[in-house]
Structures are given as structure tokens and as C-alpha cells.
Short mmCIF file of N, CA and C and ligand atoms in Angstrom, two decimals:
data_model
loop_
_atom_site.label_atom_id
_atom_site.label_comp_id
_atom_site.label_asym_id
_atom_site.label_seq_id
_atom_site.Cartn_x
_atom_site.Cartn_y
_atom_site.Cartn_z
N UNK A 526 4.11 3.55 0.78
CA UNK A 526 4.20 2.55 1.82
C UNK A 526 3.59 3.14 3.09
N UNK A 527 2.99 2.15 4.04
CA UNK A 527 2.66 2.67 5.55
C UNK A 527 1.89 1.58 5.80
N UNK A 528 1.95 1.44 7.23
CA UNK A 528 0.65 0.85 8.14
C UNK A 528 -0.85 0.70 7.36
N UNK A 529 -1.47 -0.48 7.36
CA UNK A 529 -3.21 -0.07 7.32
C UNK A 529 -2.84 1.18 8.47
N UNK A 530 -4.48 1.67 7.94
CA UNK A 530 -5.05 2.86 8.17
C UNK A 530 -3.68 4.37 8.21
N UNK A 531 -3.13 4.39 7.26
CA UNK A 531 -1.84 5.38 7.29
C UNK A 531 -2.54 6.59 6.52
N UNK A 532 -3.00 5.90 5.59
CA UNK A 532 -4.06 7.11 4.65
C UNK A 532 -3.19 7.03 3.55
N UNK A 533 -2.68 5.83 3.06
CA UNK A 533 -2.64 5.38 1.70
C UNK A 533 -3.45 5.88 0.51
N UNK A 534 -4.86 4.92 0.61
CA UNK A 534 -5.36 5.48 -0.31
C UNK A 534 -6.16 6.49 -0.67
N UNK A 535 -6.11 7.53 0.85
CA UNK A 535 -6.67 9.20 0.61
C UNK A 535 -5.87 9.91 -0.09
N UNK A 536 -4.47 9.35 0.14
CA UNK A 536 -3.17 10.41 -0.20
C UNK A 536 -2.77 10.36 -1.57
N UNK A 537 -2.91 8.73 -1.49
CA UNK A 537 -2.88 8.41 -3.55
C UNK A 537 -3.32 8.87 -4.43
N UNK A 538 -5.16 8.47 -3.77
CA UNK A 538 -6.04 9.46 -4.57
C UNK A 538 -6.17 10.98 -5.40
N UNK A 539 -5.35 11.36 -4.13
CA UNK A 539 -5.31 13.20 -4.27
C UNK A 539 -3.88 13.19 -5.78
N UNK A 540 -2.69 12.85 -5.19
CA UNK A 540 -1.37 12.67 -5.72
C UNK A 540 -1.75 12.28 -7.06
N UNK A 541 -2.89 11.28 -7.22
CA UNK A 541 -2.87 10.54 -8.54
C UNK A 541 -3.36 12.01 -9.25
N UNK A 542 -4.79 12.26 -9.14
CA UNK A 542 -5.05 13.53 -9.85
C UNK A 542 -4.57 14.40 -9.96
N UNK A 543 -3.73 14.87 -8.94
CA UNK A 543 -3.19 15.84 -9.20
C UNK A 543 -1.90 15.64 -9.90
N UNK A 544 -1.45 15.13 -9.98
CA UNK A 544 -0.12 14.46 -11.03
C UNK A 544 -0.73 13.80 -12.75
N UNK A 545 -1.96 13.27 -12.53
CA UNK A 545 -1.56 12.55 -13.86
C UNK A 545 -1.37 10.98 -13.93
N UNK A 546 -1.20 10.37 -12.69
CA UNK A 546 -0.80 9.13 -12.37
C UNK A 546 -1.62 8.42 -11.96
N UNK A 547 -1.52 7.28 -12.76
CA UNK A 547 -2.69 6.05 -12.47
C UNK A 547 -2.15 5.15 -10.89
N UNK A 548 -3.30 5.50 -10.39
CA UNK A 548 -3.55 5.07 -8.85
C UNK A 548 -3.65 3.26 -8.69
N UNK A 549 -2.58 2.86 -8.58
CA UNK A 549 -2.72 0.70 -8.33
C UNK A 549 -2.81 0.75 -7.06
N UNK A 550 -3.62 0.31 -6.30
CA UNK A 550 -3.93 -0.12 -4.81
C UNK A 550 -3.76 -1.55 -5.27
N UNK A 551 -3.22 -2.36 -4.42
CA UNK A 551 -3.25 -4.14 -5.11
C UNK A 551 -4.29 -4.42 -3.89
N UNK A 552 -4.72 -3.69 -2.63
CA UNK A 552 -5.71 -4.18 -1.89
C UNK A 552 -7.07 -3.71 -2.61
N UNK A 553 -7.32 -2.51 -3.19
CA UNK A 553 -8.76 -2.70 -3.87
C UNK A 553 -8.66 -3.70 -5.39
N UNK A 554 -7.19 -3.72 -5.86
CA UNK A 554 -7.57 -4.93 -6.84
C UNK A 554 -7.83 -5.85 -6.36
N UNK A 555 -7.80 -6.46 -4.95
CA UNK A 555 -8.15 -7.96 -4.73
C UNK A 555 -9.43 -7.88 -4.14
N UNK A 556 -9.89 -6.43 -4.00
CA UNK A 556 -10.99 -6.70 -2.64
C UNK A 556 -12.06 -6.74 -4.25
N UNK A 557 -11.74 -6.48 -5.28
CA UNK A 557 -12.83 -6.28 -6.82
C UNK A 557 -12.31 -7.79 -7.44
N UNK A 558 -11.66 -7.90 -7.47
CA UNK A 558 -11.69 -9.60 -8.00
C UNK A 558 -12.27 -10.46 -6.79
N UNK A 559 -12.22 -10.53 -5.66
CA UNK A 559 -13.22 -11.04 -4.63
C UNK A 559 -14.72 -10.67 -4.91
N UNK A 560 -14.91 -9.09 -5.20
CA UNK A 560 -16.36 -9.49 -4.97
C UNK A 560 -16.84 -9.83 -6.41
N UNK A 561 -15.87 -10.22 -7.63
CA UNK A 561 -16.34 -10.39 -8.97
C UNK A 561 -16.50 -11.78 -8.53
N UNK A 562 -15.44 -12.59 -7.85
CA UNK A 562 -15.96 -14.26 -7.66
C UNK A 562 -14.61 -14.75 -8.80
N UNK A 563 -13.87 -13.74 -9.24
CA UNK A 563 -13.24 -14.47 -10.29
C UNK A 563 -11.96 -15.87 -9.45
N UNK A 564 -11.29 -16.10 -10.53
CA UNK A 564 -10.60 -17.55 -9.58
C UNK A 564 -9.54 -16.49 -8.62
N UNK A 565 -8.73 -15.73 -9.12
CA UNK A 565 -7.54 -14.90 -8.42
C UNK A 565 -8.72 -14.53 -7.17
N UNK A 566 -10.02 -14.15 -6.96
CA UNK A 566 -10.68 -13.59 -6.12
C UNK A 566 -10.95 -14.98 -5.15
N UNK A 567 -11.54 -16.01 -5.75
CA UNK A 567 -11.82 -17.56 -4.93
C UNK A 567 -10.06 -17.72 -4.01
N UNK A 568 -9.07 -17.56 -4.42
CA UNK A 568 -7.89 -17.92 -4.32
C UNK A 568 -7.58 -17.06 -2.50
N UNK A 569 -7.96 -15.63 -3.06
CA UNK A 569 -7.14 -14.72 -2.07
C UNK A 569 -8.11 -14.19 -0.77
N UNK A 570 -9.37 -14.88 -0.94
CA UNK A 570 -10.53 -14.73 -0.09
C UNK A 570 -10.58 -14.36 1.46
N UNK A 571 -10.36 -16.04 1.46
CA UNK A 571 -9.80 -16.02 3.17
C UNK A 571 -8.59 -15.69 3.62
N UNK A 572 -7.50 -15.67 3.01
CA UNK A 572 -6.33 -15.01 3.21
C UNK A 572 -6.25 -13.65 3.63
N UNK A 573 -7.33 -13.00 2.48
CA UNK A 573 -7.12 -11.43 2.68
C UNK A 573 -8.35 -10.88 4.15
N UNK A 574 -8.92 -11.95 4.52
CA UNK A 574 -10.50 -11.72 5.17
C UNK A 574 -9.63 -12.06 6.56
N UNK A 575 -8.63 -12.69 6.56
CA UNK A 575 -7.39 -13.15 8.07
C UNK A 575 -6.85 -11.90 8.54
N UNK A 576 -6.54 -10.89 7.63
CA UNK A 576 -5.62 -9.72 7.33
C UNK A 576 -3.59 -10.35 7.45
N UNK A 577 -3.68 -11.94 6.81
CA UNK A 577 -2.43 -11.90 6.18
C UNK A 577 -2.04 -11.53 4.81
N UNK A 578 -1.11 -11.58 4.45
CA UNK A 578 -0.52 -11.45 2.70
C UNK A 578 -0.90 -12.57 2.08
N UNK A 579 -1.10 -11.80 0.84
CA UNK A 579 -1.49 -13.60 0.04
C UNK A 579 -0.39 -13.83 -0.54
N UNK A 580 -0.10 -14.96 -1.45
CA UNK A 580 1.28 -15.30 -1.47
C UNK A 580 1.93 -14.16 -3.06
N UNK A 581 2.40 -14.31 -2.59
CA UNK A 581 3.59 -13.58 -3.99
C UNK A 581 3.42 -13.52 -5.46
N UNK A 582 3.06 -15.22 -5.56
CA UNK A 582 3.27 -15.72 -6.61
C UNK A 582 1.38 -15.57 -7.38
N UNK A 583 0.68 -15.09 -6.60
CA UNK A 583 -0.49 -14.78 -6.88
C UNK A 583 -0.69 -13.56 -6.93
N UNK A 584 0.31 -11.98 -6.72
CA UNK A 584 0.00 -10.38 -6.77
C UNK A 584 1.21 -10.18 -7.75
N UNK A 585 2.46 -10.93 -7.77
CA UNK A 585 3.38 -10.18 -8.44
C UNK A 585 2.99 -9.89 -9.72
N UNK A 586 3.07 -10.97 -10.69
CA UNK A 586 2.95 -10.83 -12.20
C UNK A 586 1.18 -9.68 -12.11
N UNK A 587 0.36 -10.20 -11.49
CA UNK A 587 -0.49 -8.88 -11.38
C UNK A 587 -0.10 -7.49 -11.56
N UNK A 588 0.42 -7.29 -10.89
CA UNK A 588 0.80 -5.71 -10.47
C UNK A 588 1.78 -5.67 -11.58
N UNK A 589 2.98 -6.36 -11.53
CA UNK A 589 3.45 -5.90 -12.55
C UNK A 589 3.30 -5.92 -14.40
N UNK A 590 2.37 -6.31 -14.18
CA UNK A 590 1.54 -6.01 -15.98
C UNK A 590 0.91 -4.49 -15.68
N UNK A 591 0.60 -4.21 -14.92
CA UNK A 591 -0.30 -3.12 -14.48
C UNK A 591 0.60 -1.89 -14.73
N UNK A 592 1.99 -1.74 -13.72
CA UNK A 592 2.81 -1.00 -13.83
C UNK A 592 3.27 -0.92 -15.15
N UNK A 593 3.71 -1.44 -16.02
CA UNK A 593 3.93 -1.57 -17.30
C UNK A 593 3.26 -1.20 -18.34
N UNK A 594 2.03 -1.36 -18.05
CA UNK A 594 0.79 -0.82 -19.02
C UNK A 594 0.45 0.92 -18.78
N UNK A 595 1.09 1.34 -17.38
CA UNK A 595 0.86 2.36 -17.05
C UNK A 595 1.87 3.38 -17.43
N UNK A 596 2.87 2.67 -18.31
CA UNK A 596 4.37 3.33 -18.54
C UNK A 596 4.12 4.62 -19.03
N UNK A 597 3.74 5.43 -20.00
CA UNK A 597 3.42 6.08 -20.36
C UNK A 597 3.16 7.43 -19.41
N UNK A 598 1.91 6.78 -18.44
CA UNK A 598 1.31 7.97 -17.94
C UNK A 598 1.94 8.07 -16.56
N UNK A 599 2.61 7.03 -15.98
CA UNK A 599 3.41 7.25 -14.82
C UNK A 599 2.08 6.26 -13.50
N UNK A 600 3.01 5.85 -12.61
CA UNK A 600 2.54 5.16 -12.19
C UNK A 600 2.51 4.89 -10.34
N UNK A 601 1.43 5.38 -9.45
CA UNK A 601 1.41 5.23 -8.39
C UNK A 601 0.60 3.95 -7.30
N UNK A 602 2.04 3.10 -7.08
CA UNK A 602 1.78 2.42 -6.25
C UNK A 602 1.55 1.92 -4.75
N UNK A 603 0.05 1.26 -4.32
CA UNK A 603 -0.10 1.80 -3.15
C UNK A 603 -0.66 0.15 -2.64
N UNK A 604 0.30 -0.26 -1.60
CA UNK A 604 -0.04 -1.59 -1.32
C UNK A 604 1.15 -2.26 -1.71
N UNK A 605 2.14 -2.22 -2.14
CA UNK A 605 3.10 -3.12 -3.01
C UNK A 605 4.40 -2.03 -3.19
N UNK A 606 5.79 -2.84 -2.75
CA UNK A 606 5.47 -4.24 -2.56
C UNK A 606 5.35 -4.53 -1.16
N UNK A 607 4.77 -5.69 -0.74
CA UNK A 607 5.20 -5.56 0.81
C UNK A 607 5.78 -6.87 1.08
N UNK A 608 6.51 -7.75 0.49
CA UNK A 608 7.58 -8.88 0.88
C UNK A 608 8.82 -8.78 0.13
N UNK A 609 10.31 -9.35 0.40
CA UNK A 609 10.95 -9.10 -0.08
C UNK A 609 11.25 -9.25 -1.74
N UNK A 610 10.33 -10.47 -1.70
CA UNK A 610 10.17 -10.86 -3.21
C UNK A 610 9.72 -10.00 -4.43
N UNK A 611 8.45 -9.40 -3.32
CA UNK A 611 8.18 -8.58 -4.72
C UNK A 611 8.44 -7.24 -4.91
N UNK A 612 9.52 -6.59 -3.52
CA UNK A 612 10.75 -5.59 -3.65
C UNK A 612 11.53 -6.06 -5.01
N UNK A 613 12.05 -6.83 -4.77
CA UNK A 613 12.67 -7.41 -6.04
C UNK A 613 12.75 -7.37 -6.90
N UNK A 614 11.34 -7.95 -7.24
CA UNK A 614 10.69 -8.23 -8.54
C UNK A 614 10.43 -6.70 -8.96
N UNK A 615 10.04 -5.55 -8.48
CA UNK A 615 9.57 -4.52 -8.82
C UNK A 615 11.37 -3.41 -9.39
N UNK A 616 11.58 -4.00 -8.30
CA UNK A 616 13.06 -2.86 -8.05
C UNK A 616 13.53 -3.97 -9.80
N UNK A 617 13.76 -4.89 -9.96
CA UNK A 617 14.39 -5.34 -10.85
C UNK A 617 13.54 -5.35 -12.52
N UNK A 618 12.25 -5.20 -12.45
CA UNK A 618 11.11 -5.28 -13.64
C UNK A 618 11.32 -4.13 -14.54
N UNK A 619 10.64 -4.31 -15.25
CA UNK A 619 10.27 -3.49 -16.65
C UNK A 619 10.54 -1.61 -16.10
N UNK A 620 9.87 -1.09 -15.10
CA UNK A 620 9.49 0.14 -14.38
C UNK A 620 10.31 0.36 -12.91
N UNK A 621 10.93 0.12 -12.76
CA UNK A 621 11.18 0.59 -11.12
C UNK A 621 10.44 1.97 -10.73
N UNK A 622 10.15 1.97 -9.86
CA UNK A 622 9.82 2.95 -9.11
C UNK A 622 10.94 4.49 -8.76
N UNK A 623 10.95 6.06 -8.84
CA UNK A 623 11.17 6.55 -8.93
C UNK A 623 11.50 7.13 -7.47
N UNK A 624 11.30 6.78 -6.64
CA UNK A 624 10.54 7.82 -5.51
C UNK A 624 9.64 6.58 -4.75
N UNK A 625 10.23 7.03 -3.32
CA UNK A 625 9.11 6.09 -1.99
C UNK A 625 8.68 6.71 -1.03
N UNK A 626 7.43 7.01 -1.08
CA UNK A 626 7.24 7.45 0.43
C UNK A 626 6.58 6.88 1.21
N UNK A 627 7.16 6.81 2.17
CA UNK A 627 6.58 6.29 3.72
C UNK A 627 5.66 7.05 4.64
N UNK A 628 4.34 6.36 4.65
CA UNK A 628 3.53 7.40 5.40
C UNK A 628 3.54 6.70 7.25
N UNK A 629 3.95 7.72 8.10
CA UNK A 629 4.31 6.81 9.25
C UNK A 629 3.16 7.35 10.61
N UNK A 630 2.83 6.63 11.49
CA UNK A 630 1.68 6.88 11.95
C UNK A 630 1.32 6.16 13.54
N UNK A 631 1.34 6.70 14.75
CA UNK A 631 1.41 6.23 15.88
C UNK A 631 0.40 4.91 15.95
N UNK A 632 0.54 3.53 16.34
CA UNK A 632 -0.33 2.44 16.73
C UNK A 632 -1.66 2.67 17.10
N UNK A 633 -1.67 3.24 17.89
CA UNK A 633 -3.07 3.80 18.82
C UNK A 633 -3.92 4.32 18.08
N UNK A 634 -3.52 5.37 17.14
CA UNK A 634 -4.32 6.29 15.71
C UNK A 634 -4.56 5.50 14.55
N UNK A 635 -3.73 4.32 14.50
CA UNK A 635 -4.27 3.61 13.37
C UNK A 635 -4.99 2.91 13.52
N UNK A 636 -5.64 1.89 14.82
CA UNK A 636 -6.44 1.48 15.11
C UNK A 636 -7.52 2.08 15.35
N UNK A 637 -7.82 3.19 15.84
CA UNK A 637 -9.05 4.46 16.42
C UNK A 637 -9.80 4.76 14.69
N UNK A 638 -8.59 4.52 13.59
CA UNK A 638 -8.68 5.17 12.03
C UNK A 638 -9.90 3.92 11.34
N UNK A 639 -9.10 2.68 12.21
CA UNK A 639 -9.68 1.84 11.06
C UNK A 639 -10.37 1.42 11.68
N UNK A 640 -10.88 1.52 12.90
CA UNK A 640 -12.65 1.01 13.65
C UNK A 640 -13.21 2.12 13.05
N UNK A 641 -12.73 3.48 13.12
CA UNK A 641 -13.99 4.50 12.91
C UNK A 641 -14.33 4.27 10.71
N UNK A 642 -13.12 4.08 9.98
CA UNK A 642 -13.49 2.90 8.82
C UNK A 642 -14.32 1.89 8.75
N UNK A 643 -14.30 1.09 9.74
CA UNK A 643 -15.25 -0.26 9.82
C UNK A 643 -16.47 0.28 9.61
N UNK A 644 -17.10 1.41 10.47
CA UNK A 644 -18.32 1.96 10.49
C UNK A 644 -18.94 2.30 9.57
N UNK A 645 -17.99 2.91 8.88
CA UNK A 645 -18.78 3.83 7.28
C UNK A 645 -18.72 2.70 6.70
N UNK A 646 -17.34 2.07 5.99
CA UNK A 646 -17.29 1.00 4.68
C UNK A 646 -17.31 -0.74 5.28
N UNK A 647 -17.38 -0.56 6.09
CA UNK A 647 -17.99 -2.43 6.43
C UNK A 647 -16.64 -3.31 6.21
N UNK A 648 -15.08 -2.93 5.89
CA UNK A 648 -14.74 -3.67 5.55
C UNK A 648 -14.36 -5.08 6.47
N UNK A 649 -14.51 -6.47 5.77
CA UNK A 649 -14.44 -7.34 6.56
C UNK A 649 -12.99 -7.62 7.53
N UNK A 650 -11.84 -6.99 6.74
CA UNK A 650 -10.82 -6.89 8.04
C UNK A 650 -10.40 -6.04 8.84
N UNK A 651 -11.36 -4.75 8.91
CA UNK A 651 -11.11 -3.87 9.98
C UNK A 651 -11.82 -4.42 11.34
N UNK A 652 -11.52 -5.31 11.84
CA UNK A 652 -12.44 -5.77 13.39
C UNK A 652 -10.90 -5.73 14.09
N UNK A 653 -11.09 -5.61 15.30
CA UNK A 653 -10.00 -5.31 16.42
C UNK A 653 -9.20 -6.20 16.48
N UNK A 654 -9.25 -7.78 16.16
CA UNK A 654 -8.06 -8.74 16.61
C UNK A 654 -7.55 -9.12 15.27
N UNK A 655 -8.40 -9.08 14.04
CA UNK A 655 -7.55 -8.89 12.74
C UNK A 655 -6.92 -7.79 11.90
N UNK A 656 -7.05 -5.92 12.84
CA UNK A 656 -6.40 -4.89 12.67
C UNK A 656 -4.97 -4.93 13.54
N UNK A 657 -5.12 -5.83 14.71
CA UNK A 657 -3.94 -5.75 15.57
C UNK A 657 -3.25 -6.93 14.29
N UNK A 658 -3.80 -8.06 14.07
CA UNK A 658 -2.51 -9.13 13.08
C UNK A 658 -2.11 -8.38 11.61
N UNK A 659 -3.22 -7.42 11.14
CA UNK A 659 -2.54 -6.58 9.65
C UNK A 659 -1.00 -6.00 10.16
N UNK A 660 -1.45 -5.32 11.73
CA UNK A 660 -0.30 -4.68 12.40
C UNK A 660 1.03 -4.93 12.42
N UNK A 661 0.68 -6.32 12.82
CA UNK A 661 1.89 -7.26 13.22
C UNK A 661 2.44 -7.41 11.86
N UNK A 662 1.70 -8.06 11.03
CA UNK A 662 2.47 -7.92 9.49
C UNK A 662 2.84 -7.15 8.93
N UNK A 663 2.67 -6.01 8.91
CA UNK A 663 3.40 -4.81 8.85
C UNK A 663 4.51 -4.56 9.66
N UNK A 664 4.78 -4.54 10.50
CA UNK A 664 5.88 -4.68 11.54
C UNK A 664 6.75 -5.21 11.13
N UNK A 665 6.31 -6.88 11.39
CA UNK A 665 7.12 -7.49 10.96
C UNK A 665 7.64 -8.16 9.13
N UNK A 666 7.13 -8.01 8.84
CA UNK A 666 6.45 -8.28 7.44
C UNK A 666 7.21 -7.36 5.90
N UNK A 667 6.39 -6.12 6.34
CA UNK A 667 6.55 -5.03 5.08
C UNK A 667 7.70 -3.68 5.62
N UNK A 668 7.53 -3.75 6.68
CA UNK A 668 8.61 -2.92 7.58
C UNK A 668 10.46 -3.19 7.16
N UNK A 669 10.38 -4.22 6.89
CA UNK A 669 11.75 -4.47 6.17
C UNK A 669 11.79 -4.28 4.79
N UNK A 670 10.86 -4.48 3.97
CA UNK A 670 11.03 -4.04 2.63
C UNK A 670 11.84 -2.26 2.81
N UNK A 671 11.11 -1.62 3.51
CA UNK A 671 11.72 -0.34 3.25
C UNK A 671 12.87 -0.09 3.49
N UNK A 672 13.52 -1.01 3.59
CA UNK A 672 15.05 -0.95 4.13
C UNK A 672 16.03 -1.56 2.67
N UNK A 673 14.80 -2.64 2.22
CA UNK A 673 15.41 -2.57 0.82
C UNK A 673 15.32 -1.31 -0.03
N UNK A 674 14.06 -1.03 -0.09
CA UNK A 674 13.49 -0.28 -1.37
C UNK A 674 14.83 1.50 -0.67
N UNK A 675 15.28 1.39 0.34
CA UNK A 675 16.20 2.76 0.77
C UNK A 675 17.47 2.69 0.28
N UNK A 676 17.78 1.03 0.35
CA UNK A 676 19.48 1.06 -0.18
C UNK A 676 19.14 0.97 -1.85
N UNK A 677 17.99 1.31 -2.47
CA UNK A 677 18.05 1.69 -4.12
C UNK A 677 17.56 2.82 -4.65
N UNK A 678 17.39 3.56 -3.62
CA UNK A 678 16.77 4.81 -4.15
C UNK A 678 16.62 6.06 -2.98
N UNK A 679 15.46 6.98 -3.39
CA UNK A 679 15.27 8.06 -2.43
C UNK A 679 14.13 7.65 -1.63
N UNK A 680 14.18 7.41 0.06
CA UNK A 680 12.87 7.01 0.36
C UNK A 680 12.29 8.31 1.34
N UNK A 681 10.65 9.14 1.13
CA UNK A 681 10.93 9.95 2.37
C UNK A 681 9.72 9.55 3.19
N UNK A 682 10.31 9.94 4.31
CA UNK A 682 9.40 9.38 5.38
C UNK A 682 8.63 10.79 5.87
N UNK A 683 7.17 10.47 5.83
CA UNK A 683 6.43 11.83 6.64
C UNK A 683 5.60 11.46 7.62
N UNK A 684 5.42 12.47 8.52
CA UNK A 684 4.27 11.93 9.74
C UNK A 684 3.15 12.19 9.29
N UNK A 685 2.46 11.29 9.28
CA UNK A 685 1.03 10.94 8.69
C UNK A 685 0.05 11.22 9.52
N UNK A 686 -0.13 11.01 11.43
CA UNK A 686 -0.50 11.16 12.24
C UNK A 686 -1.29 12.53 12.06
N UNK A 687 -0.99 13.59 11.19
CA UNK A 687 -1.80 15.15 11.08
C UNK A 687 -3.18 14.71 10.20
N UNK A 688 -3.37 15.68 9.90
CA UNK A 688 -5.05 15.85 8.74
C UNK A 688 -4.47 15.76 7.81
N UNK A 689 -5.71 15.40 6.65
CA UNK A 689 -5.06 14.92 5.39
C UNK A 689 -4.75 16.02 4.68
N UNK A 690 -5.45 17.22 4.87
CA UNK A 690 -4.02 17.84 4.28
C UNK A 690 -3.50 18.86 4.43
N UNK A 691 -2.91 18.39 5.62
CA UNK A 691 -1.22 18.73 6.27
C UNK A 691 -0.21 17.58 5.73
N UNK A 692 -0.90 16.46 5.28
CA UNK A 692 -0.11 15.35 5.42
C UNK A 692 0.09 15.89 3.45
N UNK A 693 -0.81 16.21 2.80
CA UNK A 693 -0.66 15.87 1.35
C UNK A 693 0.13 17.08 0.71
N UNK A 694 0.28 18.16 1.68
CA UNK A 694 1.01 19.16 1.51
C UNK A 694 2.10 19.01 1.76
N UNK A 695 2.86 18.20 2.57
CA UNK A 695 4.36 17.99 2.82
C UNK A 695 4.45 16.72 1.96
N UNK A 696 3.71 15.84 1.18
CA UNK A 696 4.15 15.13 0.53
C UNK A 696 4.50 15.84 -0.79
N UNK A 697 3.47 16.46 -1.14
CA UNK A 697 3.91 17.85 -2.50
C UNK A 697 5.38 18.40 -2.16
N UNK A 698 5.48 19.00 -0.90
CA UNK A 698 6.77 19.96 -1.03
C UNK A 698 7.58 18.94 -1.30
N UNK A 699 7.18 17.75 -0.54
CA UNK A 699 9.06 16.88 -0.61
C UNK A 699 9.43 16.26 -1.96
N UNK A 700 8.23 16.06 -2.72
CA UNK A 700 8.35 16.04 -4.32
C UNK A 700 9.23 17.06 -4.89
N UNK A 701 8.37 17.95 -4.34
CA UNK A 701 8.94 19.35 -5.37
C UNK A 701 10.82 19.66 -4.74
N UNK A 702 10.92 18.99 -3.62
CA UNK A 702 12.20 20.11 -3.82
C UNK A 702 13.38 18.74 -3.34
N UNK A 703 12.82 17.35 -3.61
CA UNK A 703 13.96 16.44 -3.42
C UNK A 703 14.27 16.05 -4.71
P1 AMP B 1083 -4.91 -3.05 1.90
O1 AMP B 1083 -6.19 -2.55 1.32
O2 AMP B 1083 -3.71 -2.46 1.23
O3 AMP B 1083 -4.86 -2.94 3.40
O4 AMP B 1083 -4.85 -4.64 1.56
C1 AMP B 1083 -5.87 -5.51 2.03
C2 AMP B 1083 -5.37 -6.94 2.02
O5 AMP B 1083 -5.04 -7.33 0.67
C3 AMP B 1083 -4.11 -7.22 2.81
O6 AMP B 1083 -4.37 -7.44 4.20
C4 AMP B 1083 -3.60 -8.50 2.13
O7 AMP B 1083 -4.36 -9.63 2.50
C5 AMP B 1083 -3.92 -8.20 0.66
N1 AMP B 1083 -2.80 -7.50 -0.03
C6 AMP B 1083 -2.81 -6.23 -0.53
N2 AMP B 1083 -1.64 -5.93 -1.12
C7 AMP B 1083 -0.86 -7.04 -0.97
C8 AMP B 1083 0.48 -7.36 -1.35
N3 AMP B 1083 1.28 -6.47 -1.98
N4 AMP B 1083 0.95 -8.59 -1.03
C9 AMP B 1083 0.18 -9.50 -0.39
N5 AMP B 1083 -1.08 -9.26 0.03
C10 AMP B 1083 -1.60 -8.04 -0.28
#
């Protein structure tokens, strides 16, 4: 869990290989069914191009076939859940989740993160007045899920705000010794 621009999917990336664990971003699954044109991609277009959530009932059963298929090899999720519903749905499904971490990260740095993003990868919702509304939805939005996903499990919170890895090294230790 964290803010856009928290370094989600730098941190996943690393964690996934180095663990063994298949990496689910549900934002690059939608941003690849968008540019395939498929219907789930026609569906979540402009929604995801606003920087709101798309609805529930269009990511849950997604993701969770995914997690399930991944049973075996273990499974890291990055993007999800972020409404209460599909806390729920996840905390209650086939797999729950083992372990949460929260990557946490001053306002000011996440915006500076995801203009200097815009530059390299073009993406269409890193522009300044739809990084401040991802914000807000996060805030207000996915910021309470973690309050669920804490009263069911272990959640740890790290400051993300350092280099990536200072940040991927205290996510290792807190694995290793919680
Ligand atoms: P991300 O790459 O994680 O920042 O996600 C990009 C966009 O995909 C978000 O702004 C949402 O529009 C959409 N999205 C990704 N994950 C979810 C989710 N779990 N629930 C609803 N919308 C999502």
C-alpha cells in the first residue's frame, strides 16, 4: 500500500525477484488492457485517465483470479485493495494476504516524484491537477482501508521518503525479523 508515486512498483519489483513472488500491480493491469482496446480496457479508460478508482465490481473478480492462480508461488500485491469492498473481498477470498506494508511518503516528494515520472514515461495521469485528485483519493479513499487491513493482521509502516534502497532494505529486515 502507499500514495501514487510511494515507489510501489520499484519496491515490488525488487521484493518480487528476490522472493519468488509474482508481482500484480492492478494499475499496470489496466493501463495493458487499455492499451490492448479490450472491453475491461474501453470500460476503465476515462476513469483511470481522471486519476479516480474504477468501480469495484470491474477490478475485484480480476485480481482475485490472479491471486489464486498465483497460490502456489506466493503472491505480491501492489495497487489493491484500495476501497473497502475489495478489503473485504480479499481479506475474506480464496488467499488472504499474509503481511502489509505501507510505504509512507511526504506530499511535496510525491508530487516532485511523479512530474519528474511524467517526463521519462508519459503517463497520462501524472499532470499536476490530476496528481493532486489521485492524492485526494488516497487520503481520503484508500487511507482507510489500512485501518481495516490492521485490525486483521500485521501491517508495517516504513518511510519511503529515502532512496530506493534504503527503503528496500528496511522492508527486507522487517520481513525477516516480524
Ligand atoms: P496506479 O498505477 O496504481 O497508480 O493505478 C493507476 C490507476 O488505475 C488508478 O488511478 C485507478 O484509476 C486505477 N486503479 C488501479 N488499482 C485500482 C484499484 N484497486 N481500484 C480501483 N482503481 C484502481
Amino acid at each position: 500500500m502507499g500514495p501514487p508515486g510511494s515507489g510501489k512498483g520499484t519496491q515490488c519489483d525488487r521484493l518480487a525477484t528476490r522472493m519468488g513472488l509474482r508481482h500484480l500491480s492492478t494499475g499496470e493491469l489496466l493501463r495493458s488492457e487499455v492499451a490492448a482496446g479490450s472491453e475491461l480496457g474501453r470500460r476503465v479508460a476515462t476513469t483511470m485517465v481522471s486519476g479516480s478508482l474504477v468501480p469495484d465490481e470491474l477490478i475485484v473478480d480480476v485480481v482475485l483470479t490472479r491471486v489464486a492462480a498465483a497460490v502456489g508461488a506466493g503472491y505480491l500485491l501492489d495497487g489493491f485493495p484500495r476501497s473497502s469492498s475489495q478489503a473485504h473481498a480479499l481479506l475474506d477470498g480464496p488467499v488472504p494476504p499474509d503481511r502489509v506494508i505501507v510505504l509512507e511518503v511526504a506530499g511535496n516528494e510525491l508530487v516532485r516524484r511523479m512530474l519528474a515520472r511524467a517526463a521519462i514515461e508519459g503517463r497520462a495521469d501524472d499532470t499536476a491537477e490530476i496528481i493532486a485528485h489521485r492524492l485526494a483519493v488516497y487520503r481520503e479513499s484508500v487511507l482507510p482501508v489500512v485501518e481495516i487491513l490492521a485490525a486483521r493482521g500485521p501491517v508495517t509502516r516504513i518511510d519511503a521518503g529515502r532512496a530506493p534502497d534504503v527503503v528496500a532494505a528496511e522492508i527486507t529486515a522487517a520481513l525477516e525479523t516480524e
